[in-house]
Tab-separated table of C-alpha atoms in Angstrom:
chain	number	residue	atom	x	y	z
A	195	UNK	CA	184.694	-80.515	182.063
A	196	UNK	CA	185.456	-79.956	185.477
A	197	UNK	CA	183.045	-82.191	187.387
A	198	UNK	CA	183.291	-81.304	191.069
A	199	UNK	CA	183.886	-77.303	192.674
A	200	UNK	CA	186.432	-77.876	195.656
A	201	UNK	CA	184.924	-76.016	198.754
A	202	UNK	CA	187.361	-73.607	199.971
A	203	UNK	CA	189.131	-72.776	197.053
A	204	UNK	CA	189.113	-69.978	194.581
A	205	UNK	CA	188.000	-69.934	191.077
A	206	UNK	CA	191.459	-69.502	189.604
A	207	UNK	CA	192.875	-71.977	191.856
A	208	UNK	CA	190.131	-74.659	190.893
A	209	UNK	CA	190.738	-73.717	187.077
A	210	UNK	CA	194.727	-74.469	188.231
A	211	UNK	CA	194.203	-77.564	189.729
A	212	UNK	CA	192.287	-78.855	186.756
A	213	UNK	CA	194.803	-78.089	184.237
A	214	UNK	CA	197.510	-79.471	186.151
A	215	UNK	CA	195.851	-82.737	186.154
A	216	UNK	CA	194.337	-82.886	182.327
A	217	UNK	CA	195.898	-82.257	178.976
A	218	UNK	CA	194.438	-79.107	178.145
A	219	UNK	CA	195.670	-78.512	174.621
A	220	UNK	CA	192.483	-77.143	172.515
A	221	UNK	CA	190.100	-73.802	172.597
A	222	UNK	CA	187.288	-76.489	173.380
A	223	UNK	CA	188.804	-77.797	176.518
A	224	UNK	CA	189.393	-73.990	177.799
A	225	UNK	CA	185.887	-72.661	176.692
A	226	UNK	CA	184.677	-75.843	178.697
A	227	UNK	CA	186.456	-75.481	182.150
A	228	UNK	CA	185.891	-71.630	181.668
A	229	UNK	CA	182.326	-72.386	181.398
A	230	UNK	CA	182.456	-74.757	184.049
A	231	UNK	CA	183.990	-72.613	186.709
A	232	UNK	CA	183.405	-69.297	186.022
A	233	UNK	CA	180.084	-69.712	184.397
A	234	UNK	CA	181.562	-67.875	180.608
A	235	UNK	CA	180.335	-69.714	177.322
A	236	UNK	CA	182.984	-67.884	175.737
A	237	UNK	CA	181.492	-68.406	172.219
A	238	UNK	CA	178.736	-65.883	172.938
A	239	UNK	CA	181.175	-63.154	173.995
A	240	UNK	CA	182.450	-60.501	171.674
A	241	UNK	CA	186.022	-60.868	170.641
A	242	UNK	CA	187.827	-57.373	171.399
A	243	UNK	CA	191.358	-57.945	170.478
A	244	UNK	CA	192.149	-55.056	167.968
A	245	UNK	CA	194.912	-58.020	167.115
A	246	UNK	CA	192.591	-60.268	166.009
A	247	UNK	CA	189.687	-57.824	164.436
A	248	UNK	CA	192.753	-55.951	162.392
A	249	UNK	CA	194.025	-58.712	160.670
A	250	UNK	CA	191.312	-60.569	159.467
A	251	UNK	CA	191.955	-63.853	160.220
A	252	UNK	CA	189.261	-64.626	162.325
A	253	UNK	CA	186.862	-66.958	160.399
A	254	UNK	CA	183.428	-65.666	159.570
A	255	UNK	CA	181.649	-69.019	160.237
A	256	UNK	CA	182.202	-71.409	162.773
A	257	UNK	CA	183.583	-70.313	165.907
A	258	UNK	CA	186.096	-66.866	165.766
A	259	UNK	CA	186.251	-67.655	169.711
A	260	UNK	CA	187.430	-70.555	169.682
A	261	UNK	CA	189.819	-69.889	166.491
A	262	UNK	CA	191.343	-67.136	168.408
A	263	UNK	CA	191.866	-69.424	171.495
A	264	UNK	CA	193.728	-71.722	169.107
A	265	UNK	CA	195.675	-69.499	167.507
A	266	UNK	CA	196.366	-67.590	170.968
A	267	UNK	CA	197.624	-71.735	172.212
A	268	UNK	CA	199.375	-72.318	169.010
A	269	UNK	CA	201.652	-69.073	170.029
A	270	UNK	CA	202.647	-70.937	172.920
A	271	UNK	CA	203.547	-73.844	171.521
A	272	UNK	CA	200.668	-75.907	172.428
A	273	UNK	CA	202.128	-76.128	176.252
A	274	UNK	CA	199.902	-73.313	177.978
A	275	UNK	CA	199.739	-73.011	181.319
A	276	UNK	CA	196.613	-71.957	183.538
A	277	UNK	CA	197.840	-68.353	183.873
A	278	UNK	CA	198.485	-68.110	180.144
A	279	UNK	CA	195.418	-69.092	179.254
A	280	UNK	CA	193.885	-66.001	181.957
A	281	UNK	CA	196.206	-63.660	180.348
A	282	UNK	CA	195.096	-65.321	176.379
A	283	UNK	CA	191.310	-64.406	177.531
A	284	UNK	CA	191.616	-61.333	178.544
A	285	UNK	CA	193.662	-60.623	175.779
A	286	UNK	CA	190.889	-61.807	173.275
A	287	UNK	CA	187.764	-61.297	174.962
A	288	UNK	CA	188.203	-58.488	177.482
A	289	UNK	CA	187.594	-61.063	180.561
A	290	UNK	CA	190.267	-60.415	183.175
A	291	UNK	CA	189.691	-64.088	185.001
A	292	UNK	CA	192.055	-63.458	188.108
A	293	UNK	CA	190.089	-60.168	188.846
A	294	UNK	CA	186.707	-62.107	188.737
A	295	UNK	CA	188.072	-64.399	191.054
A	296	UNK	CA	189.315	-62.327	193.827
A	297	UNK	CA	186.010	-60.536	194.278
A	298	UNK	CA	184.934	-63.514	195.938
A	299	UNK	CA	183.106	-62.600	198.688
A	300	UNK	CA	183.709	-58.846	198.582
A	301	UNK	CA	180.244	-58.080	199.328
A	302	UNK	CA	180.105	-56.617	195.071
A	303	UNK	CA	177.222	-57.964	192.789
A	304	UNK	CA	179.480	-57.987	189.144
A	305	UNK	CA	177.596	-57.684	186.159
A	306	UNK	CA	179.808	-58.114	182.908
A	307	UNK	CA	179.623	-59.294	179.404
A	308	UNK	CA	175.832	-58.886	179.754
A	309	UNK	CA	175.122	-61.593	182.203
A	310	UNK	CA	175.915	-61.616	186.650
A	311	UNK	CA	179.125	-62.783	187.412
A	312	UNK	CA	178.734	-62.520	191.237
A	313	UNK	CA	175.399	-61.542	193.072
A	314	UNK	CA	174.648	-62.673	196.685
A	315	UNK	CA	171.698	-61.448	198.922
A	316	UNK	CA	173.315	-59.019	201.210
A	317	UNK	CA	175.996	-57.917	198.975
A	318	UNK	CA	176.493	-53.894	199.085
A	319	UNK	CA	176.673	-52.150	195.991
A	320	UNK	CA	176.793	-53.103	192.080
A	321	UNK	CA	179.129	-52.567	189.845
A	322	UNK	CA	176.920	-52.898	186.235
A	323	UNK	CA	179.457	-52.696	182.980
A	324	UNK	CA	177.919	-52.302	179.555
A	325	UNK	CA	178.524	-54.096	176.505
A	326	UNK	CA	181.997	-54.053	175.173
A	327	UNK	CA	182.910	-52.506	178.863
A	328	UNK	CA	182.795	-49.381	177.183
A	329	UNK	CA	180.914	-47.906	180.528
A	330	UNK	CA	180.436	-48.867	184.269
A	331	UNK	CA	177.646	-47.259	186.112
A	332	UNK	CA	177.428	-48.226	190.550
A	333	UNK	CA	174.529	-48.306	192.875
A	334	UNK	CA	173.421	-49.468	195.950
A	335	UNK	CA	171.930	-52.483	196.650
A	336	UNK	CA	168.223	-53.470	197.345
A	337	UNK	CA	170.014	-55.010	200.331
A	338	UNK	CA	172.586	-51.793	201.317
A	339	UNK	CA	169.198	-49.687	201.232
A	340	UNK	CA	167.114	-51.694	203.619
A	341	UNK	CA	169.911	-52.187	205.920
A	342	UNK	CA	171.212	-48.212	205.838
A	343	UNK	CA	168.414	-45.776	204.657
A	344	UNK	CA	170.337	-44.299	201.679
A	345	UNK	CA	168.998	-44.786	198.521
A	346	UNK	CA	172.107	-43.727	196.692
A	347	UNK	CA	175.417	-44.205	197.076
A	348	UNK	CA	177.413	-43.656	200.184
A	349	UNK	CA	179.074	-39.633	200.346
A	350	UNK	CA	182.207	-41.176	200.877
A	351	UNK	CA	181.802	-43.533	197.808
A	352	UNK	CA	180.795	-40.567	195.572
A	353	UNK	CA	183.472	-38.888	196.390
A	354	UNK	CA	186.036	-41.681	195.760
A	355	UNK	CA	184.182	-42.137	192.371
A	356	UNK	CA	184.126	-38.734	191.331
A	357	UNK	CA	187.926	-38.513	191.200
A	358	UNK	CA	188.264	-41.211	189.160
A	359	UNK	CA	185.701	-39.190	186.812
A	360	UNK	CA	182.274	-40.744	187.390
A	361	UNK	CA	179.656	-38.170	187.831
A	362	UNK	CA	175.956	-38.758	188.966
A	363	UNK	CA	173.154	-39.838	186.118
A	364	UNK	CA	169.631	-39.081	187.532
A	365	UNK	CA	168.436	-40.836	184.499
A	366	UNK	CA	169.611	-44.153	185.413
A	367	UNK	CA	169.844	-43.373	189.298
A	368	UNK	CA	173.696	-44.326	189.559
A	369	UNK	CA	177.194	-43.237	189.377
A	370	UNK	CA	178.273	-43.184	185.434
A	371	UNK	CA	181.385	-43.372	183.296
A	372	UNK	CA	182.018	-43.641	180.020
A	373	UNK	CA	185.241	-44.208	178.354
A	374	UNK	CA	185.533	-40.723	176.329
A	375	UNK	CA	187.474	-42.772	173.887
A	376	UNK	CA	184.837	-45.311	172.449
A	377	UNK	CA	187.050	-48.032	173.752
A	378	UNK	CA	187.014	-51.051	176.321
A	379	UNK	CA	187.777	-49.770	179.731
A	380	UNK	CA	191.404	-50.662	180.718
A	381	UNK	CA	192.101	-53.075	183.703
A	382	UNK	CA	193.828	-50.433	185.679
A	383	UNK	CA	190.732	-48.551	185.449
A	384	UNK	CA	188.329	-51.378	186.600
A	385	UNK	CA	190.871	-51.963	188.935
A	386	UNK	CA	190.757	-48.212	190.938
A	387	UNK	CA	187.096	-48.646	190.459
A	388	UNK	CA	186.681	-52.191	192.190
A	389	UNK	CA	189.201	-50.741	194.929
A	390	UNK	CA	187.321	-47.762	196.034
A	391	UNK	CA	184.224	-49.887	196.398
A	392	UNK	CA	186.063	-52.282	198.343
A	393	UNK	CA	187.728	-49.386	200.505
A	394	UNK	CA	184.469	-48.169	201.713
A	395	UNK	CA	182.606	-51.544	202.423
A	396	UNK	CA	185.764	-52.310	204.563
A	397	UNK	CA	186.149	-48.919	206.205
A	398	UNK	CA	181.994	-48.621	206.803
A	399	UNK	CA	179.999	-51.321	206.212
A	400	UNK	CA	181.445	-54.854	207.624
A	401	UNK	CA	179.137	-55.083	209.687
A	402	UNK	CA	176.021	-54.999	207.908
């Protein structure tokens, strides 16, 4: 377990620093720095690696995470490096680690894999993903609503978001997509998403 958060540094650099000075061999020694720095208990996350759910050799008891982490080490020979083991869990469980960590301090509250990833007080805007990240829906803030007036999104927001494809829910209040194909949204995706929020807070809103 990693015992103490260096001040300064970023997640993925922490996670680094760890491995480089431990043995980390076994899916219980990821799960446990995972947990420990990004706050994942991996073994309550779905596992969404057609891979894995095709061939059926994911135990039914026990722990299919942490078998799939093992099988994803045993791959590289045992000797997996802390980028490896980013690329392994996204591979498995959806979780794209290096994305999570470079929204620090982006001003975007991330909820994911049903719990908050990254929520301060006077962040801007939400980005809220559904179970299996099958859909994303964004909204303002309690905190972007005091500080501005608007009580949705931004014009210049909406229209960033609607040419990706989102289009406005009244039901829920936000900006809505849904993958037409039933699947996990691709990282490329999230990633155009995250960006366009992030274009707008740093065009119009630093200095709220």
């Amino acid at each position: 377990m990693v015992e103490k958060i260096s001040v300064g540094l970023k997640k993925i650099e922490i996670m680094d620093d760890y491995i480089n000075t431990q043995d980390v061999t076994t899916s219980s020694e990821i799960c446990s720095i995972v947990n420990s720095v990004f706050g994942f208990d991996l073994e309550t996350k779905p596992i969404l690696s057609k891979e894995f759910l095709e061939s059926g050799e994911l135990p039914l008891s026990n722990s299919p995470a942490k078998y799939a982490i093992d099988l994803g080490i045993a791959k590289h020979g045992g000797n997996i490096s802390g980028a490896e083991i980013r690329q392994l869990i996204n591979g498995i469980f959806g979780i794209n680690l290096d994305a999570i960590s470079s929204l620090d301090g982006s001003r975007i509250s991330l909820f994911s894999k049903e719990q908050w990833i990254m929520q301060q007080e006077n962040d801007l805007f939400v980005v809220h993903t559904g179970f299996a990240d099958v859909d994303v829906k964004i909204f303002p803030t309690a905190y972007f609503i005091e500080q501005t007036g608007l009580t949705t999104l931004p014009d210049e927001l909406q229209q960033e978001l609607t040419k990706l494809g989102f289009s406005y829910d009244e039901n829920i209040g936000s900006f809505y997509y849904s993958n037409p194909t039933g699947e996990a949204i691709q990282d490329s995706f999230k990633g155009q998403t995250i960006g366009s929020v992030l274009k707008v807070i740093q065009n119009s809103y630093q200095n709220i």
